Short mmCIF file of C-alpha atoms in Angstrom, two decimals:
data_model
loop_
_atom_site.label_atom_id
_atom_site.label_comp_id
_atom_site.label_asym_id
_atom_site.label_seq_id
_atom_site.Cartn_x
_atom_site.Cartn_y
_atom_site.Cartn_z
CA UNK A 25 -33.50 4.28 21.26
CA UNK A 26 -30.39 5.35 23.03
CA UNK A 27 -27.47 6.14 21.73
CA UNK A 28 -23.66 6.78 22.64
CA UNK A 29 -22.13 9.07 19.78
CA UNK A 30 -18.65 9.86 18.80
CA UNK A 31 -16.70 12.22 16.32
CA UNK A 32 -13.09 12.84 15.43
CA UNK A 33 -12.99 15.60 12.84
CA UNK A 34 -10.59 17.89 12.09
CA UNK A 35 -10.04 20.85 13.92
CA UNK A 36 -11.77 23.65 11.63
CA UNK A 37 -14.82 21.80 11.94
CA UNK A 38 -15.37 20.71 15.75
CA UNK A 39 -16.99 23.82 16.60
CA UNK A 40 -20.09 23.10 13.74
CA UNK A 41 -20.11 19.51 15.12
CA UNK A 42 -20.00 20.03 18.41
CA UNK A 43 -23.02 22.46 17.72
CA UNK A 44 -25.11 20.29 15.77
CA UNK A 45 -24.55 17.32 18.26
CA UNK A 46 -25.52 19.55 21.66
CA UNK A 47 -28.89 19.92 19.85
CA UNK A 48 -29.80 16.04 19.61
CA UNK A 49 -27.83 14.94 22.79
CA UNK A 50 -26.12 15.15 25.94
CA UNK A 51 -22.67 16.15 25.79
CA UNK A 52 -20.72 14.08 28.14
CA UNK A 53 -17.20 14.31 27.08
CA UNK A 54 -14.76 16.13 25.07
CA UNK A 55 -16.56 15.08 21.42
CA UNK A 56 -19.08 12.17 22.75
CA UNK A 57 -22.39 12.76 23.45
CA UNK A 58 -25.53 10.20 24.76
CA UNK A 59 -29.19 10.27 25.47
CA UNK A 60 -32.12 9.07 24.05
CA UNK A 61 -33.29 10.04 20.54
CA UNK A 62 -35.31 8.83 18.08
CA UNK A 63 -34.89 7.36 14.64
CA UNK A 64 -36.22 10.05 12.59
CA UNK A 65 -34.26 12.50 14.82
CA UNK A 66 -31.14 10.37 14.35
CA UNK A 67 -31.70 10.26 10.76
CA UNK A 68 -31.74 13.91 10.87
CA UNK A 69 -28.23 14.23 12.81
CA UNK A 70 -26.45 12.01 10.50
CA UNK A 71 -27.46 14.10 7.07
CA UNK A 72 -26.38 16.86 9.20
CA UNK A 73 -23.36 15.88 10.29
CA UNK A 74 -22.33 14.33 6.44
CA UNK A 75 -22.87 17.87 5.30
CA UNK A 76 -20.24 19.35 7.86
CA UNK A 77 -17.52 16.37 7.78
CA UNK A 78 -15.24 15.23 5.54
CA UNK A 79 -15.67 11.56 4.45
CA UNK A 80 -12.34 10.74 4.23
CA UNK A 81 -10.55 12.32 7.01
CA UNK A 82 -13.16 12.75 9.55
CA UNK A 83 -15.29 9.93 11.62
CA UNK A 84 -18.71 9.21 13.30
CA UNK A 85 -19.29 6.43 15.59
CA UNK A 86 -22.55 5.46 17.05
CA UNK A 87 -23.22 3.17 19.34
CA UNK A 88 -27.01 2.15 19.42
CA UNK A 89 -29.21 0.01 22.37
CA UNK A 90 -32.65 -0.26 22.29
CA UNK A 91 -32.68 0.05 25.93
CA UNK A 92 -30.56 2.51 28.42
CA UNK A 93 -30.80 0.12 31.40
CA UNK A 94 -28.61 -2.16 29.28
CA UNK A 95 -26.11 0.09 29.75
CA UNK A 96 -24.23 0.85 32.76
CA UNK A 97 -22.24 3.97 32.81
CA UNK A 98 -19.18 4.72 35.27
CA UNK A 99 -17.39 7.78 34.91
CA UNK A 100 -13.64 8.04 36.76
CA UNK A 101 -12.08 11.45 37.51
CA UNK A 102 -13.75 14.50 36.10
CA UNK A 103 -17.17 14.76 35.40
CA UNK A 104 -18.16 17.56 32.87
CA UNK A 105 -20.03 19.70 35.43
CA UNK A 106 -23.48 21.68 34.57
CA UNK A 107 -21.76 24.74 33.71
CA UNK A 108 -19.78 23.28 31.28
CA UNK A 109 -23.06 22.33 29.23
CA UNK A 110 -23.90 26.09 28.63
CA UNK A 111 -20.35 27.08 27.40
CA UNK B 10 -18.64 -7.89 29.63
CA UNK B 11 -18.19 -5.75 26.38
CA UNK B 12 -17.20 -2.02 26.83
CA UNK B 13 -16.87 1.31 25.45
CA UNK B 14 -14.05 3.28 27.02
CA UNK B 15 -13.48 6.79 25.82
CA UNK B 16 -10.79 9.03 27.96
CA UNK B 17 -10.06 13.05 27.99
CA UNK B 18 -6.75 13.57 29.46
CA UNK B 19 -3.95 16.34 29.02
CA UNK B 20 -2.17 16.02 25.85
CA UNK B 21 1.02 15.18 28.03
CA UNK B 22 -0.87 11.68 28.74
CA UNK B 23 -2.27 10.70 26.07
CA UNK B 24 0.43 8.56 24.74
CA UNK B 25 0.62 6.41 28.07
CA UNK B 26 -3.24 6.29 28.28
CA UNK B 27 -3.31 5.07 24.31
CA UNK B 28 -0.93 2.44 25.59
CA UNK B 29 -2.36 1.18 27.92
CA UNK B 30 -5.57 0.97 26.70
CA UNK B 31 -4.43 -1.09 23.60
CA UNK B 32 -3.55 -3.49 26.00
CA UNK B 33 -7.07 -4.61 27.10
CA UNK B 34 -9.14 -3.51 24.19
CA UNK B 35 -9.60 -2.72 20.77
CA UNK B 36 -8.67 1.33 19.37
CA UNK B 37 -11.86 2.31 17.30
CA UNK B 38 -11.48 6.05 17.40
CA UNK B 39 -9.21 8.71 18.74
CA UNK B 40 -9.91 8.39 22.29
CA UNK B 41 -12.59 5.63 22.02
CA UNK B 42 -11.76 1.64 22.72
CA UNK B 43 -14.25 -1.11 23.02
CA UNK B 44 -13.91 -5.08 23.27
CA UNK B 45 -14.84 -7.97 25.77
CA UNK B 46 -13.10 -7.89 29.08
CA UNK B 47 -13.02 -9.79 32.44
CA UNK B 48 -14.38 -7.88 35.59
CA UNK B 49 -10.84 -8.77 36.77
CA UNK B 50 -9.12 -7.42 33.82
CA UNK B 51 -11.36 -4.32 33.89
CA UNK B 52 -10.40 -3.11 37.55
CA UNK B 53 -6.58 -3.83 36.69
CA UNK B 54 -7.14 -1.04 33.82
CA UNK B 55 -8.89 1.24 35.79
CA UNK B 56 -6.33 1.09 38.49
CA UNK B 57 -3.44 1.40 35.95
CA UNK B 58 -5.50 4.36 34.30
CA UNK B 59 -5.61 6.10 37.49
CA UNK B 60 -2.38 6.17 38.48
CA UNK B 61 -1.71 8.10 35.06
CA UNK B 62 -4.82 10.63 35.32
CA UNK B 63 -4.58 13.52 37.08
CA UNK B 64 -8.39 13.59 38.73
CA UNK B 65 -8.89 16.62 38.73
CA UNK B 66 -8.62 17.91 34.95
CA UNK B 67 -9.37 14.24 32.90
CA UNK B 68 -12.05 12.00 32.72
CA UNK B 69 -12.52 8.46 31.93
CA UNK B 70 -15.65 7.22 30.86
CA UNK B 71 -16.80 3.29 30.34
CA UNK B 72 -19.99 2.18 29.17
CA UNK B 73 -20.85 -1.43 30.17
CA UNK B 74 -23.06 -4.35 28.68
CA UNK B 75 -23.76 -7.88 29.58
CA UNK B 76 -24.07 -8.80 26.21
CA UNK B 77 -22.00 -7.10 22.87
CA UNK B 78 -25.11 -7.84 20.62
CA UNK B 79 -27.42 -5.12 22.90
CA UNK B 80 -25.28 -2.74 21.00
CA UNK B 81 -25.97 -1.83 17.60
CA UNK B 82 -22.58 -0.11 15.94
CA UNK B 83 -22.67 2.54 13.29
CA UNK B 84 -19.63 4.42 11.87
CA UNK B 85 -19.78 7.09 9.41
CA UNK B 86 -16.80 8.48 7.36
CA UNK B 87 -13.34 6.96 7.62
CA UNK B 88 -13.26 3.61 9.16
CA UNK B 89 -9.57 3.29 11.24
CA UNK B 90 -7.86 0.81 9.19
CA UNK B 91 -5.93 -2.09 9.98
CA UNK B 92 -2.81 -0.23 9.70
CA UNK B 93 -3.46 2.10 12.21
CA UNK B 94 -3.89 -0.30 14.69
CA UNK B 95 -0.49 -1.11 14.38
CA UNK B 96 1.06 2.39 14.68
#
């Protein structure tokens, strides 16, 4: 499947989730990430990413198609360039 | 058309973009907004989005489907309550 995913956790722990997310996805922007994964893998990201947020502060949206084509992306201003992605 | 609309702008705009945004769509997370919206209504927020971006340092990013039920949605942690949506 392919999937669009989002966090907003505190501060302290951005770093860990920004880590753990980079290894299942595409970062695109800022703290969302795409690409295609699948559901065992997903499973997988989402045990991770309870163990490093908090469940009452922090958040985790994912947006799930079964398809990509079904999704049309358009990006408007900057686009994170290739460098950025090995930062 | 149903979208998912996440920005990444200087902290000195985030308050207008949040505003507007809010406007045509419905504040999920942070930066993130989704909802049904008119081809019409979506080029009117893109225009009004650039004029507050500066292109060269943020980034807008929308995610298009036909449909709103070829998109599965997850969220994990805190949900944003009602209340928030009416800070």
């Amino acid at each position: 499947m392919y999937i669009i995913l989002m966090y907003d956790v505190n501060q302290k722990r951005t770093g860990k989730m920004l880590k753990l997310c980079r290894k299942y996805l595409n970062w695109i922007q800022n703290s969302v990430f795409e690409g295609e994964i699948t559901k065992v893998k997903l499973t997988e990201l989402k045990i991770k990413a309870e163990e490093i947020m908090n469940a009452e502060t922090d958040s985790l949206i994912i947006f799930k198609t079964r398809q990509e084509k079904w999704l049309e992306k358009e990006i408007i201003g900057k686009e994170r360039s290739e460098i950025d992605n090995f930062i």
